[in-house]
Short mmCIF file of C-alpha atoms and ligand atoms in Angstrom, two decimals:
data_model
loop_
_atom_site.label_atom_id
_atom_site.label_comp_id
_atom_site.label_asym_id
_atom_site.label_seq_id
_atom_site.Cartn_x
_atom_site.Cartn_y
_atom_site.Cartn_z
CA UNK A 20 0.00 0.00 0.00
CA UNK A 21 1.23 3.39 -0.57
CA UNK A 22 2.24 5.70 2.31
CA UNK A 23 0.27 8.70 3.25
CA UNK A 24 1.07 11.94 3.96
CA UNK A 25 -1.17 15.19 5.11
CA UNK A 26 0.33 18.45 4.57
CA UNK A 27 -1.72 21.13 7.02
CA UNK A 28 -1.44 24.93 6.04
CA UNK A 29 -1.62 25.22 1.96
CA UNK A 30 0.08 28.39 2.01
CA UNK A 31 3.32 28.70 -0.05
CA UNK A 32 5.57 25.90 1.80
CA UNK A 33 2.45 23.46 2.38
CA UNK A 34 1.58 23.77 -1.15
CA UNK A 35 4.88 24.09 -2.87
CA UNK A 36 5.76 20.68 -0.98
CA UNK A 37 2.90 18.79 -1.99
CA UNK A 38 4.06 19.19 -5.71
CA UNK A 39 7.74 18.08 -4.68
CA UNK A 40 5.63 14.88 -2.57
CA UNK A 41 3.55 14.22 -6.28
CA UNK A 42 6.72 14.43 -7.84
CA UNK A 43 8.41 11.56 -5.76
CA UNK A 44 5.51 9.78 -6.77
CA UNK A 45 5.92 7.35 -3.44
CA UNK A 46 2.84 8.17 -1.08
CA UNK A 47 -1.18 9.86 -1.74
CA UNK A 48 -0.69 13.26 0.08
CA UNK A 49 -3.53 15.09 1.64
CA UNK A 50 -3.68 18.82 1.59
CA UNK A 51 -5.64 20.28 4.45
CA UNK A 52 -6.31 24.50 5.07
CA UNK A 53 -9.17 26.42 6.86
CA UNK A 54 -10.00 28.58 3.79
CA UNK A 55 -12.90 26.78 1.78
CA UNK A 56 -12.11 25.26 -2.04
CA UNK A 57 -8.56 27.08 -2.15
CA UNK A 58 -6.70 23.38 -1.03
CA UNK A 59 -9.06 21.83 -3.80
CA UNK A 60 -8.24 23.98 -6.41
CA UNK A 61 -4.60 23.89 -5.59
CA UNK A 62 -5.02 19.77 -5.30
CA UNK A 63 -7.05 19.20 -8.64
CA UNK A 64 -4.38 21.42 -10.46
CA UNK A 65 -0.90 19.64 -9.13
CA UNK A 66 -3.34 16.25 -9.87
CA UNK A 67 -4.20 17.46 -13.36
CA UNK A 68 0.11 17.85 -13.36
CA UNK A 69 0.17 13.96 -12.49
CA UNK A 70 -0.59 12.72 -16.96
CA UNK A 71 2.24 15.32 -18.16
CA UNK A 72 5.00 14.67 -15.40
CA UNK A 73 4.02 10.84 -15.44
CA UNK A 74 3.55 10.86 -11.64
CA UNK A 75 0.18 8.98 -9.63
CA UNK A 76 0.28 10.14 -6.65
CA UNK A 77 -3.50 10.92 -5.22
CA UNK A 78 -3.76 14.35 -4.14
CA UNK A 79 -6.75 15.51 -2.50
CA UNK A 80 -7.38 19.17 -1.10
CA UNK A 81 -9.86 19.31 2.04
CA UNK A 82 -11.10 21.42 5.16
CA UNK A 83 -12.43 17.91 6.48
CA UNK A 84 -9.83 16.44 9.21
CA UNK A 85 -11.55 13.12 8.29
CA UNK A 86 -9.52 13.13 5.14
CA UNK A 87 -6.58 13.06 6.43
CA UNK A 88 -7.04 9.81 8.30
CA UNK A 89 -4.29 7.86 9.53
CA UNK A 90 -1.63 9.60 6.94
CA UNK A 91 1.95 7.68 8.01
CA UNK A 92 3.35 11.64 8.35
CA UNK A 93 1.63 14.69 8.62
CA UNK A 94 3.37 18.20 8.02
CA UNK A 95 2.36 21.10 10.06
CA UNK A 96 2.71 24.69 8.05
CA UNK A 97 -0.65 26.22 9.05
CA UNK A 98 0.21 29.73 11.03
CA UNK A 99 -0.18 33.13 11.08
CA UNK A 100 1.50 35.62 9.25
CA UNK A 101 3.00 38.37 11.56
CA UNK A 102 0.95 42.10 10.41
CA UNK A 103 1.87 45.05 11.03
CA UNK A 104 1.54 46.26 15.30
CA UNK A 105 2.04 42.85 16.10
CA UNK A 106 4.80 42.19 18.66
CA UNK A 107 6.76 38.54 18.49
CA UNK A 108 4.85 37.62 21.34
CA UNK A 109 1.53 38.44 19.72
CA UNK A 110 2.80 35.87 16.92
CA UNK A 111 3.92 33.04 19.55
CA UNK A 112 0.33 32.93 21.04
CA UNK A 113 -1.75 33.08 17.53
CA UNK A 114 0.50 30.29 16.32
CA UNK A 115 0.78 28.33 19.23
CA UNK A 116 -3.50 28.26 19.17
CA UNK A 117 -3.47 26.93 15.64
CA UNK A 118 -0.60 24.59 15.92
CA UNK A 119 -2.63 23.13 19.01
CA UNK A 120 -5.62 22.69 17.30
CA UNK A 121 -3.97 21.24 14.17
CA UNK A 122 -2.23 19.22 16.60
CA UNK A 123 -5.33 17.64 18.70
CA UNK A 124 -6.65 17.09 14.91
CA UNK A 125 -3.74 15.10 13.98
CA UNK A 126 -4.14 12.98 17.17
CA UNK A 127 -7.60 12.38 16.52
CA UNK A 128 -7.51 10.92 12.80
CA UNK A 129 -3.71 9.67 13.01
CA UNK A 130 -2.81 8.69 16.00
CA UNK A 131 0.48 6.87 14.84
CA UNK A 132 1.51 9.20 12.61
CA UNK A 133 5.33 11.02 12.64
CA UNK A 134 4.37 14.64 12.98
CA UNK A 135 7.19 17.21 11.14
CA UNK A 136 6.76 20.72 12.33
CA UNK A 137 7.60 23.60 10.30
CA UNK A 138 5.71 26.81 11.45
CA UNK A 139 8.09 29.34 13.11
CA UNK A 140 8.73 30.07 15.98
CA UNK A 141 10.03 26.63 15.28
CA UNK A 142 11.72 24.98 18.08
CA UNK A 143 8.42 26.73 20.34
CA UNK A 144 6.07 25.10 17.89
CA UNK A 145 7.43 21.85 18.13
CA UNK A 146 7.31 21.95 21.64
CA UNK A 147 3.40 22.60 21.06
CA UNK A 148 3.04 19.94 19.22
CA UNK A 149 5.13 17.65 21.46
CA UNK A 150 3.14 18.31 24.61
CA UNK A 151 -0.66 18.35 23.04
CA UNK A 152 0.26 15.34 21.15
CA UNK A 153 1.25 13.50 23.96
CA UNK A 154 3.72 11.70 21.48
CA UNK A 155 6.69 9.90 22.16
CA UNK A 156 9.56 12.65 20.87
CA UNK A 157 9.96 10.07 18.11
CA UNK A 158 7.15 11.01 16.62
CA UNK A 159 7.49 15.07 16.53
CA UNK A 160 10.07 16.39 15.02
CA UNK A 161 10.83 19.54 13.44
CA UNK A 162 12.23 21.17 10.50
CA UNK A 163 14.95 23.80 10.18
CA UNK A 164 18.10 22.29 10.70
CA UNK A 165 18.06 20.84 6.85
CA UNK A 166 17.35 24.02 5.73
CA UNK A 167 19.73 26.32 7.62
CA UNK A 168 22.48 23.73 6.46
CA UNK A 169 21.54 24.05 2.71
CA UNK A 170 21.94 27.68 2.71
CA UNK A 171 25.67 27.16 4.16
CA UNK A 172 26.15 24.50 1.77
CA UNK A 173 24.96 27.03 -1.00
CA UNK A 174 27.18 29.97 -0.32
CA UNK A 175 30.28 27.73 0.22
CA UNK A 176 29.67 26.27 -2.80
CA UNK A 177 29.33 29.19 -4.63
CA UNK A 178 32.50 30.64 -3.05
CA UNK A 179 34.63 27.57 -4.20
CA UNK A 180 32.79 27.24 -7.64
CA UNK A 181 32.17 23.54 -5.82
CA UNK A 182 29.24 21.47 -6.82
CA UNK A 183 27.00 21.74 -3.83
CA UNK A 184 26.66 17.75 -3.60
CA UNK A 185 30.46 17.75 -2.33
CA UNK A 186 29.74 20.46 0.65
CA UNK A 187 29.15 18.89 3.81
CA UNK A 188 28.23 21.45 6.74
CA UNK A 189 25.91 20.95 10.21
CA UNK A 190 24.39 23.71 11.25
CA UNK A 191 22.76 23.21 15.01
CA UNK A 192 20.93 25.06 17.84
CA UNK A 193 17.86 27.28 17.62
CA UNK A 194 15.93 28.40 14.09
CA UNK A 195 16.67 31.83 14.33
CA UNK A 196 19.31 34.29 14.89
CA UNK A 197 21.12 32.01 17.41
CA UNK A 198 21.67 29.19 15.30
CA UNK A 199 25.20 27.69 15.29
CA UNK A 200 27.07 26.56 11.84
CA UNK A 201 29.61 24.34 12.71
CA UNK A 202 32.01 25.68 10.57
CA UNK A 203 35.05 23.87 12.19
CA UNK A 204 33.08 20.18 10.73
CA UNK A 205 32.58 21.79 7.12
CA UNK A 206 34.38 20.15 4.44
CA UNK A 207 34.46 20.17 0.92
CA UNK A 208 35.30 16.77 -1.42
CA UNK A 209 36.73 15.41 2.93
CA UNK A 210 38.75 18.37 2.75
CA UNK A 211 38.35 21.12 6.16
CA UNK A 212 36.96 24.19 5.17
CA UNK A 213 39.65 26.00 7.18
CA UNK A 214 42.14 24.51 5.04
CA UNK A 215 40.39 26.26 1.77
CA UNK A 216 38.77 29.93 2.94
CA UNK A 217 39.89 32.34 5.13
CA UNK A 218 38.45 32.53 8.65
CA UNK A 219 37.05 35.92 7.94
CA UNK A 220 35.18 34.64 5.54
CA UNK A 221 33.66 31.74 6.98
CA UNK A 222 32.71 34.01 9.75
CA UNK A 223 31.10 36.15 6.25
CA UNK A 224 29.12 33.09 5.17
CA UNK A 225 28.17 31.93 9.07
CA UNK A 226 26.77 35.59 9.62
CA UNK A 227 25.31 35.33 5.57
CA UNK A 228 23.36 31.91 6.47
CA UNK A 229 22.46 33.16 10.24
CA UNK A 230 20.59 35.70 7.84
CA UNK A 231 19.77 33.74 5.45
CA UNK A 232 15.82 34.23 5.89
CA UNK A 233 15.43 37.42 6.46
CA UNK A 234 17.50 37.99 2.68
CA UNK A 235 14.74 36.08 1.28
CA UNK A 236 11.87 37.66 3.06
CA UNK A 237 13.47 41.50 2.30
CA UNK A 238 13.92 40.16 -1.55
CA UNK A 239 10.46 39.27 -1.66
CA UNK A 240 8.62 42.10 -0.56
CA UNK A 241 6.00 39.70 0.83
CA UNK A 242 5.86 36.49 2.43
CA UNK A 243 9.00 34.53 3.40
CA UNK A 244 10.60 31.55 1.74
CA UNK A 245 9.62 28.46 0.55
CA UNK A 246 11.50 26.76 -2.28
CA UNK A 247 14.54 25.86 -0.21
CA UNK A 248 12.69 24.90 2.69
CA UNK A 249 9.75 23.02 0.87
CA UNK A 250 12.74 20.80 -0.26
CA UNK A 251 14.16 20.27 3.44
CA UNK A 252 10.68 18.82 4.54
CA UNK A 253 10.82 16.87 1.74
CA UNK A 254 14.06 15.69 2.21
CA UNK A 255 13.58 14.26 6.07
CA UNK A 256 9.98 12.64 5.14
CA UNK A 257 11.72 10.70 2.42
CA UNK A 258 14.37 9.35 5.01
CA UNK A 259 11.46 8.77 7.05
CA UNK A 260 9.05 6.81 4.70
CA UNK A 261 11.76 5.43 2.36
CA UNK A 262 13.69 4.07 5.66
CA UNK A 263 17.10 5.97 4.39
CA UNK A 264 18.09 6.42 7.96
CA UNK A 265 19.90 9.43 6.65
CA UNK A 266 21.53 11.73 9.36
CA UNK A 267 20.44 15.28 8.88
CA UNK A 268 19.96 18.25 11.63
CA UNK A 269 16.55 18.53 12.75
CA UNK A 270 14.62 19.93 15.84
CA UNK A 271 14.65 17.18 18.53
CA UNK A 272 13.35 17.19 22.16
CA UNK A 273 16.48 16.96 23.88
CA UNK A 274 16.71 14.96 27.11
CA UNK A 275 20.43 15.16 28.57
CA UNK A 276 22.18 14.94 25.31
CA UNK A 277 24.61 18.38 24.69
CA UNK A 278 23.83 18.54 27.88
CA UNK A 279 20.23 20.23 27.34
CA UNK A 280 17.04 19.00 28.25
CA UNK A 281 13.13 19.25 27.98
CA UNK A 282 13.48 21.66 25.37
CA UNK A 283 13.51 21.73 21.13
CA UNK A 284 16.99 22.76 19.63
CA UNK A 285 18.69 21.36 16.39
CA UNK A 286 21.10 18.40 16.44
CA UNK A 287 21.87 16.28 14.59
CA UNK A 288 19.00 13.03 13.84
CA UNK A 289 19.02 9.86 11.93
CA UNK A 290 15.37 9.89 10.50
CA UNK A 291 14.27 6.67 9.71
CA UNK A 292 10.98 4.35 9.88
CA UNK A 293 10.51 5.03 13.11
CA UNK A 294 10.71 8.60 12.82
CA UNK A 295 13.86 10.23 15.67
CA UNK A 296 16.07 6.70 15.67
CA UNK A 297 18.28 8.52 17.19
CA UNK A 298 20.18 11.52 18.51
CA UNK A 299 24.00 11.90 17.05
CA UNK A 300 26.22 13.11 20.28
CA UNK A 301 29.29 15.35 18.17
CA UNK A 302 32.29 16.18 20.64
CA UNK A 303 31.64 20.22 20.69
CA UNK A 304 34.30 22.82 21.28
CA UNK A 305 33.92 24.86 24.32
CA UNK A 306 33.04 28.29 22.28
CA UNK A 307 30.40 26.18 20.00
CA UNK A 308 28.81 24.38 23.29
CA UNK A 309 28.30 28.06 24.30
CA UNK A 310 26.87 29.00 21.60
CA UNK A 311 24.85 26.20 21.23
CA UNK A 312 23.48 26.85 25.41
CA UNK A 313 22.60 30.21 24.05
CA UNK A 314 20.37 29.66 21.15
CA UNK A 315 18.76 27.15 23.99
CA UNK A 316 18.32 29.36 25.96
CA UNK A 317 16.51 31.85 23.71
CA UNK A 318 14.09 28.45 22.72
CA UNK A 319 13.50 28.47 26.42
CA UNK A 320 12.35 31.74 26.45
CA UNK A 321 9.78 31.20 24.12
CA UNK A 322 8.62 28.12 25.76
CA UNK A 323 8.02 30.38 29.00
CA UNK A 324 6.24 33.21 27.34
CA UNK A 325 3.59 30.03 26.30
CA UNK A 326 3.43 28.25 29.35
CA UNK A 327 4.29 25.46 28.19
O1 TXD B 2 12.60 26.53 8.51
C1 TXD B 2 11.44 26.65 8.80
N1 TXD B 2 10.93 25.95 9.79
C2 TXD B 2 10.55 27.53 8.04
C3 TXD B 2 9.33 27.96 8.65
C4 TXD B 2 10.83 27.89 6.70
C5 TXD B 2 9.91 28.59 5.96
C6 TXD B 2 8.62 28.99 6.48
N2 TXD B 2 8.49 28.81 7.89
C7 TXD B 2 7.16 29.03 8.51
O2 TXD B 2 6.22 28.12 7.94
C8 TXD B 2 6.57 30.38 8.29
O3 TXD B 2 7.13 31.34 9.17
C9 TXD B 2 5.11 30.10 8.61
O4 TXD B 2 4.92 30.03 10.03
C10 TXD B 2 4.91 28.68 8.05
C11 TXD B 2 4.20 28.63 6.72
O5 TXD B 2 4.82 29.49 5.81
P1 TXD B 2 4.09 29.86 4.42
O6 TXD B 2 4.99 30.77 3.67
O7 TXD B 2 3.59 28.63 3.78
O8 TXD B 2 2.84 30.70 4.98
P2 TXD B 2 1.42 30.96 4.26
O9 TXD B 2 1.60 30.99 2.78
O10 TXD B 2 0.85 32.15 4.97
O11 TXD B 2 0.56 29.66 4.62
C12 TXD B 2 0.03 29.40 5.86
C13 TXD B 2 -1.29 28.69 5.63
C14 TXD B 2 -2.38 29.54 4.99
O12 TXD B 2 -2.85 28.92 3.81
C15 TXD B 2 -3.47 29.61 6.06
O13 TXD B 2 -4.80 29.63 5.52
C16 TXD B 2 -3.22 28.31 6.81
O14 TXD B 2 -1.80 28.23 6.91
N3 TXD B 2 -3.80 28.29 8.16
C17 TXD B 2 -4.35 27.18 8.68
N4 TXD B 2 -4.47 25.93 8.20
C18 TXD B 2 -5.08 25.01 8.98
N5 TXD B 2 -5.56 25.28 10.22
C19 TXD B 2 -5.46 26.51 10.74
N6 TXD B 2 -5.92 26.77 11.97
C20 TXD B 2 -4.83 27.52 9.97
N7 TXD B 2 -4.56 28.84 10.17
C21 TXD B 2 -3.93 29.29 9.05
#
């Protein structure tokens, strides 16, 4: 039988991911979104794609949680756009409502399904998820980590004039200003980074990727990116429904490992059938621990401000 996944929230990364999903032609994906018809237009079109691109994956659009009954992984985008006035905090409340409610939706209609978070605040949101669920941490995971790292990956690349495929890079910690590229574990083709760029600029390209949304979102004008990270989510749910076991940095619930716990920060995960399979422990220098306790701390903030 094939797998199925539900993508909530048909806004730009829901949407744009469902047409990667069609495209991998592996599992019927269900597209759910609170505003009536637009997830069945957007469905019947990327179906009416399926004859031309030779794919037959079942795409159905809904505002019926019913559809999306017991889908193997479900994808959380819905949120919130911040508007003008509103304060961060404003943001973390809205989202955290609809990220509960998608959330008690999922449990209801899938209950052993592998949730992947993607609405920001991330790390917060994931925590959400994680304690209205009442999933093992297995089972919630989030995305941002896979992302962050192919934006690092990107710029190196283009620095060296390297093909992309031969840049391997980690970035870890928070999604958000305090994330932590691990610049001292980049290589290129095995070789250290160090040994092939200055450190100024690394420390140019850490700072470039630490930005790395907000160039996209003052590009645009409007809205924030999704290409790139439609990709990521697509990335982890094929390690996750093809088995690939792949190691990749994703938001996990940390409990003792890098010496955090109870709380949502990027490390690196091997994403497999079972979802988390498990958490990779990387010897940290003393300056990147730090900066790694920071960007936890500023989840932890977060996760205060909610309650949670
Ligand atoms: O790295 C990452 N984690 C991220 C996160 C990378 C890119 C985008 N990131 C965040 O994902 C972004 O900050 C947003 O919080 C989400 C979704 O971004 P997108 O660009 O897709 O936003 P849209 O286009 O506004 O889409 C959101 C959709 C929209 O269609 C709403 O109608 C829907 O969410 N929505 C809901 N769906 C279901 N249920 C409820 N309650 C709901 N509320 C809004």
């Amino acid at each position: 039988m094939r797998s199925k996944v539900t993508v909530v929230g048909a806004g730009f990364v829901g949407s744009t991911l469902v047409q990667r999903l069609a495209e991998r032609d592996y599992a019927d994906v269900v597209m759910f979104d609170i505003v009536p018809n637009m997830p069945q237009g957007k469905a019947l079109d990327m179906l009416e794609a399926g004859p031309v691109l030779g794919y037959d994956s079942l795409i159905t659009g809904t505002n019926d949680y019913a559809d999306t009954a017991n889908s193997d992984v479900v994808v959380i985008t819905s949120g919130f756009p911040r508007k003008p006035g509103m304060s961060r905090d404003d943001l973390l409340k809205k989202n955290q409502s609809i990220v509960a409610e998608v959330t008690e939706n999922i449990v209801r209609y899938s209950p052993n399904s592998i949730i992947i978070v993607v609405t920001n605040p991330l790390d917060a949101m994931a925590q959400v998820a994680l304690k209205t669920s009442g999933f093992p941490r297995e089972r919630v995971i989030g995305m941002a980590g896979v992302l962050d790292t192919a934006r690092f990956r990107t710029f190196i690349a283009q620095e060296l004039n390297a093909s992309v495929r031969d840049v391997q890079a980690y970035v870890l910690g928070g999604h958000g200003d305090t994330m932590v590229p691990l610049s001292r574990l980049c290589t290129v083709a095995g070789v250290p980074i160090s040994e092939l760029l200055s450190a100024e600029r690394i420390e140019q390209i850490v700072q470039r990727t630490r930005d790395g949304g907000a160039e996209i979102v003052q590009l645009l004008g409007n809205g924030s990116a999704y290409f790139a990270p439609s990709a990521a989510i697509l990335q982890m749910i094929d390690s996750i429904l093809l088995d690939k076991k792949m190691i990749m940095p994703c938001a996990v619930y940390l409990k003792g490992e890098y010496g955090i716990s109870d709380l949502y920060v990027g490390v690196p995960a091997k994403l497999g059938a079972k979802g988390l399979e498990q958490v990779i422990e990387v010897e940290l220098a003393a300056d990147e621990q730090s900066l790694l306790n920071k960007s936890a701390d500023a989840v932890r903030e977060l996760v205060e401000v909610m309650g949670l």
